[in-house]
Coordinates of C-alpha atoms in Angstrom, one line a residue:
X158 CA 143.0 80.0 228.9
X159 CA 146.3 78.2 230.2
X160 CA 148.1 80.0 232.8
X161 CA 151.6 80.8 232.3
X162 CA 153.3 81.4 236.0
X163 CA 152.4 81.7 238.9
X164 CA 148.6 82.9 239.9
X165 CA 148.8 86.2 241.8
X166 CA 145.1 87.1 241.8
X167 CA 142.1 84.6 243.0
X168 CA 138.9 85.8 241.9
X169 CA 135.4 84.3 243.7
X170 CA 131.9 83.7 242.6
X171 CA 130.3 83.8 245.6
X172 CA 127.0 81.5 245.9
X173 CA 127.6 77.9 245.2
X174 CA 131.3 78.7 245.6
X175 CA 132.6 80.9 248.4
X176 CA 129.2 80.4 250.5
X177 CA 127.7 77.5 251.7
X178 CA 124.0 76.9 250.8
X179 CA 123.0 78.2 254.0
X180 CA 124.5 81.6 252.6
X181 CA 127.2 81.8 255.3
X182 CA 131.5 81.4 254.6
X183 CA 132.6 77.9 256.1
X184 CA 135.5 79.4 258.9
X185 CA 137.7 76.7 257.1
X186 CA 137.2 79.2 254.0
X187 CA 137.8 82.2 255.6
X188 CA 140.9 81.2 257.0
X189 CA 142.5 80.4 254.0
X190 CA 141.5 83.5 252.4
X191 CA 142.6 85.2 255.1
X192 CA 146.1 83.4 254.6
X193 CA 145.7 83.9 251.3
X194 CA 146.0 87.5 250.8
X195 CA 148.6 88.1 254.2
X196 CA 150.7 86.0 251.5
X197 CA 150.4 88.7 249.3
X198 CA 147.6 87.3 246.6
X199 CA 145.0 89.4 245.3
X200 CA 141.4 88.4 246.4
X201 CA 138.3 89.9 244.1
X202 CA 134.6 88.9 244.7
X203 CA 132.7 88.3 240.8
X204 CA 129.4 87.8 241.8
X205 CA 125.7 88.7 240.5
X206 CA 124.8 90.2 243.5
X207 CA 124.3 94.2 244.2
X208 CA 127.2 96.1 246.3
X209 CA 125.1 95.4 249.4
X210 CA 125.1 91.8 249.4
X211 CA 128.7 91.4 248.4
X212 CA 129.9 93.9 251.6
X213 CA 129.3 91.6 254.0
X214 CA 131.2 88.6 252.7
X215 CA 133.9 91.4 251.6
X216 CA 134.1 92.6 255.3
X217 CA 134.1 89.0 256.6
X218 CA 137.2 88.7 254.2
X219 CA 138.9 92.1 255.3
X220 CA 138.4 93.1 251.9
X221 CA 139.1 96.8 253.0
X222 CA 142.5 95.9 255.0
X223 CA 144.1 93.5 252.2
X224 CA 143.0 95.9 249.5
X225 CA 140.6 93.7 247.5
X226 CA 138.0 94.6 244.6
X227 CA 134.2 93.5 244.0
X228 CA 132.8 92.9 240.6
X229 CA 129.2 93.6 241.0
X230 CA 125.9 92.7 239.0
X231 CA 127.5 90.3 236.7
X232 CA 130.1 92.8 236.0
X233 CA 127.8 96.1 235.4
X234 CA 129.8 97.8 238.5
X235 CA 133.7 96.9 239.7
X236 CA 134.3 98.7 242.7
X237 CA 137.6 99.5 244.8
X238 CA 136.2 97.9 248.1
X239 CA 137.9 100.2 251.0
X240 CA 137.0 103.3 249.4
X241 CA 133.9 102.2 247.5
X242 CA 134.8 104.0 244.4
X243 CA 133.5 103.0 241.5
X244 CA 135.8 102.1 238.6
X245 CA 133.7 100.7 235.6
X246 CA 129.6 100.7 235.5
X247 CA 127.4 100.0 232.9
X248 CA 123.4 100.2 232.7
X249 CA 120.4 98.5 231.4
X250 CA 118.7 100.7 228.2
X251 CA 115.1 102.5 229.4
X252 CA 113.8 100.9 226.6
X253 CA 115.1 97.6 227.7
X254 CA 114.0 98.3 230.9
X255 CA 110.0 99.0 229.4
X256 CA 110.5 95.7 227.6
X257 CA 111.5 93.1 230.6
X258 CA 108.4 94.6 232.9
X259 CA 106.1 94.0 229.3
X260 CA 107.7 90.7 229.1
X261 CA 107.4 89.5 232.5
X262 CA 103.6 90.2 232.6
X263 CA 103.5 88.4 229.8
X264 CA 104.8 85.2 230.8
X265 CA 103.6 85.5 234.3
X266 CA 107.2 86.4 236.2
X267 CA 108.1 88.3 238.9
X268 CA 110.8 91.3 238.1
X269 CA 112.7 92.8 240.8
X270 CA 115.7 95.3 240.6
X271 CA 118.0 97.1 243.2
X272 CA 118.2 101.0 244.3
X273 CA 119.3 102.6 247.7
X274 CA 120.0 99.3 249.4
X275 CA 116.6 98.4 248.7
X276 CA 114.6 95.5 246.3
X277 CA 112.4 97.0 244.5
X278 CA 109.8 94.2 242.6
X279 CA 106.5 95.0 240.9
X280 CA 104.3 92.1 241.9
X281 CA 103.9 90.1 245.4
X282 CA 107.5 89.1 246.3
X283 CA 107.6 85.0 245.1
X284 CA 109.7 82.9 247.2
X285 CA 113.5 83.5 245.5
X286 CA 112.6 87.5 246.2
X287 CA 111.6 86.8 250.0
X288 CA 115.1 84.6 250.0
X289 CA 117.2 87.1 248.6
X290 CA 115.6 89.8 251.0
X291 CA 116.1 87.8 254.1
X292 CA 120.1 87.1 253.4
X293 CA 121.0 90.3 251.9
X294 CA 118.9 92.2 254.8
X295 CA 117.9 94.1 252.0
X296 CA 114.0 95.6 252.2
X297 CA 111.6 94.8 249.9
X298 CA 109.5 97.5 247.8
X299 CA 106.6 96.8 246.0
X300 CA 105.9 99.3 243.4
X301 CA 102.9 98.0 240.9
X302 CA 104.4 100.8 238.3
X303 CA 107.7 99.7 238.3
X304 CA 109.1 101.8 235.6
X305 CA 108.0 105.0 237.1
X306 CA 109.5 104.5 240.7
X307 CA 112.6 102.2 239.5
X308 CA 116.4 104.0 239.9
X309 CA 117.5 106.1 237.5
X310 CA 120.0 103.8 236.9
X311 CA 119.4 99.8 236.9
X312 CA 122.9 97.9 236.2
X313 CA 120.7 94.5 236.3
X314 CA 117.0 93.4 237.3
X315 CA 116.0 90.0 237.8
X316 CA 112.9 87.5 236.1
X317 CA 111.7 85.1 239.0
X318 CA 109.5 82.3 238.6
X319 CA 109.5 78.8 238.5
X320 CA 112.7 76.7 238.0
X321 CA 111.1 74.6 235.2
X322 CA 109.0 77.8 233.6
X323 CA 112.7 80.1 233.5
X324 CA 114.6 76.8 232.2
X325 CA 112.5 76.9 229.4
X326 CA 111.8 80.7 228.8
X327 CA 115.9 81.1 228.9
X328 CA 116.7 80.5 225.2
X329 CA 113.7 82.2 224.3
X330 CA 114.7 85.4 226.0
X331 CA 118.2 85.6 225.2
X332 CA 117.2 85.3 221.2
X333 CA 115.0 88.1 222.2
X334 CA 117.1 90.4 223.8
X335 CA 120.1 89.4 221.5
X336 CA 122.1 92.7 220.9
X337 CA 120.3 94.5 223.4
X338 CA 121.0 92.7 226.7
X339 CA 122.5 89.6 228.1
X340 CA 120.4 86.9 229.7
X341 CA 122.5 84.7 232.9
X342 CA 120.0 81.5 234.4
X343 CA 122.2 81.6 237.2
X344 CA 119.8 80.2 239.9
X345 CA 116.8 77.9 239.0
X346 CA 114.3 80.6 240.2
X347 CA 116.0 83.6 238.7
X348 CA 117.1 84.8 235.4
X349 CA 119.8 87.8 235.5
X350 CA 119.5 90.2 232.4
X351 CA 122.5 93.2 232.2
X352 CA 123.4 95.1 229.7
X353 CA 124.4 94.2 225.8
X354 CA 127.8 92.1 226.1
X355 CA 128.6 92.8 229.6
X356 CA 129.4 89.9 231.9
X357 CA 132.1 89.0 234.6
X358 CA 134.7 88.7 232.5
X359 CA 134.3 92.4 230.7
X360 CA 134.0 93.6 234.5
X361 CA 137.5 91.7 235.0
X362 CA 138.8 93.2 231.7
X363 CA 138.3 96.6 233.1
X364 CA 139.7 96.5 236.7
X365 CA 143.0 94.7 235.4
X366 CA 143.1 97.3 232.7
X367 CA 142.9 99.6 235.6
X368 CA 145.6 97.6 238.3
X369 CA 147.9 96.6 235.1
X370 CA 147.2 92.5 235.9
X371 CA 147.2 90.2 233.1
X372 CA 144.6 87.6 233.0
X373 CA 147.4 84.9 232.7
X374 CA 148.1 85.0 236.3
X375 CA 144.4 84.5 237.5
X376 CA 142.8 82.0 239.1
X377 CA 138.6 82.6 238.7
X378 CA 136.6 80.1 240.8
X379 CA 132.5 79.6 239.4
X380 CA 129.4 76.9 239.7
X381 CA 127.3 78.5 237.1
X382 CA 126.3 79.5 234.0
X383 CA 127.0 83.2 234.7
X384 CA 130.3 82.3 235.5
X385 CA 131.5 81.0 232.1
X386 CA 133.1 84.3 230.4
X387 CA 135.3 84.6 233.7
X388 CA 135.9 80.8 233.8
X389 CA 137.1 80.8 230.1
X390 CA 139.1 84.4 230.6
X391 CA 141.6 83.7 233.6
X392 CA 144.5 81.8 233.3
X393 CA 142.9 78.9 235.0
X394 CA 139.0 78.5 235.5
X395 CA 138.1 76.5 238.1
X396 CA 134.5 75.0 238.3
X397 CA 133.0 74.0 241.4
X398 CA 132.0 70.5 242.3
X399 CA 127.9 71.3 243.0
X400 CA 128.4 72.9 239.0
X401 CA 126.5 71.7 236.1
X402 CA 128.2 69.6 233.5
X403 CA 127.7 72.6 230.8
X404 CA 129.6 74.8 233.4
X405 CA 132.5 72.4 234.2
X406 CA 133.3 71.7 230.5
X407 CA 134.8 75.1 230.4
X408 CA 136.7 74.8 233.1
X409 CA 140.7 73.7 233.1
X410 CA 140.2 72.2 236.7
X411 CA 137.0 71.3 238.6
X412 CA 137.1 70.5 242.4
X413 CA 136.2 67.9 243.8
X414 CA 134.4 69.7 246.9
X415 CA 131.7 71.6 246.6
X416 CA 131.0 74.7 248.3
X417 CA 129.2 72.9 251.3
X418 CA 132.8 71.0 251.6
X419 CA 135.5 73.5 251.6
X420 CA 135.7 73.4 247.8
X421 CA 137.7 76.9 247.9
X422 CA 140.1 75.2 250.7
X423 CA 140.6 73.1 247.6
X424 CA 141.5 75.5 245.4
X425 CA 143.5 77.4 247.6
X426 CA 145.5 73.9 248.2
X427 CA 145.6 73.3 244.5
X428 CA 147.2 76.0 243.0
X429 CA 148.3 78.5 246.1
X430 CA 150.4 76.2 247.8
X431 CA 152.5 78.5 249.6
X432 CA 149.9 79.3 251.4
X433 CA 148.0 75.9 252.5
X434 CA 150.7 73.2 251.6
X435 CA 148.5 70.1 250.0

């Protein structure tokens, strides 16, 4: 979408755009964010990732003192940050639920989903579900029954397996689940399935609904393929450098950092200028 005016609101992916691939924000980053929103702009986290692993890149950000939002599990969950009310949630279908664990026994994949600030996976954790435990300081729960001891409510769970395995099983599944859940191969080692036509950009749709913003003056920053709704909803979409080609052709602009360069300095160069001057 073009943007008419001037952006307001900067909304962030977080891995492979706001992080670095060690998982950490760059202080370069931070500190034009931090500039960013004492200037008066609006910052909101988009990202795939519970509540619990967006909190501590959202306190890193002061989040709570600039009054920012968080768009969680691909936009299943938007969340008013300082008072951790929830605005919008949405959740995965029992019987959609039944069908992933039959699905991922099938093909041999790991499934993992998140309750009580916990991972909760029904086979030996693989290598992507000992990662995401170690930087989200999250436990891991193995529960060989995983319907029976999974949360009442599951806003997203994730397939792991191998890179070339999930490349190829991704078409297959979202045919599948067409109408009943939306498929995101957002990492190589991880699919993300949420709920029927729910994405970052229907999570957006709701919290400006609810603060009165109109998409026209957003700027949404994304390297991946679960970034696409967002990237084609704001007023500009920006695509990061490290992105795939499939990714960037959505995009209006496309840095020419990636996130292990300052891409978001970039951005916030590029079209927030009153804030870093290029």
């Amino acid at each position: 979408m073009a943007a008419t005016g001037v952006p307001n609101v900067l909304v962030l992916d977080i891995d492979g755009t706001t992080v670095t691939s060690q998982k950490c924000v760059d202080p370069d980053t931070k500190d034009a964010l931090l500039q960013l929103q004492k200037q008066g702009i609006r910052l909101i986290l988009a990202s795939g990732r519970p509540p619990e692993g967006v909190y501590p890149i959202a306190r890193q950000l002061r989040l709570q003192q600039f009054g920012g939002y968080i768009v969680a599990f691909n936009g299943s969950k938007v969340i008013e940050y300082k008072t951790k009310r929830c605005l919008y949630e949405q959740y995965l279908s029992k019987e959609t639920l039944r069908s992933l664990w039959y699905d991922a026994r099938c093909y041999g994949l790991g499934i993992m989903t998140y309750g009580k600030g916990k991972i909760i996976t029904a086979s030996e954790p693989d290598p992507y579900v000992r990662a995401e435990s170690s930087w989200s300081h999250m436990p891991i729960v193995l529960h060989e029954d995983f319907l029976k001891h999974a949360p009442k409510t599951i806003y997203q769970c994730l397939l792991t397996g191998k890179p070339e395995q999930l490349q190829a099983l991704n078409p297959l599944l979202s045919k599948l689940y067409l109408g009943k859940a939306e498929v995101f191969h957002s990492e190589p080692s991880c699919l993300e399935v949420t709920p029927c036509r729910v994405d970052k950009s229907l999570g957006l749709k709701k919290l400006f609904c609810h603060l009165d913003i109109s998409p026209s003056q957003v700027v949404c920053c994304g390297d991946s393929y679960n970034d696409i709704g967002m990237l084609r909803y704001a007023g500009v979409g920006v695509a990061m450098a490290n992105a795939p080609q499939a990714v960037k052709e959505f995009a209006d602009y496309v840095t020419c950092r990636s996130n292990d360069e300052r891409g978001i300095v970039e951005v916030v160069r590029q079209f927030f200028p009153s804030v870093l001057p290029a």
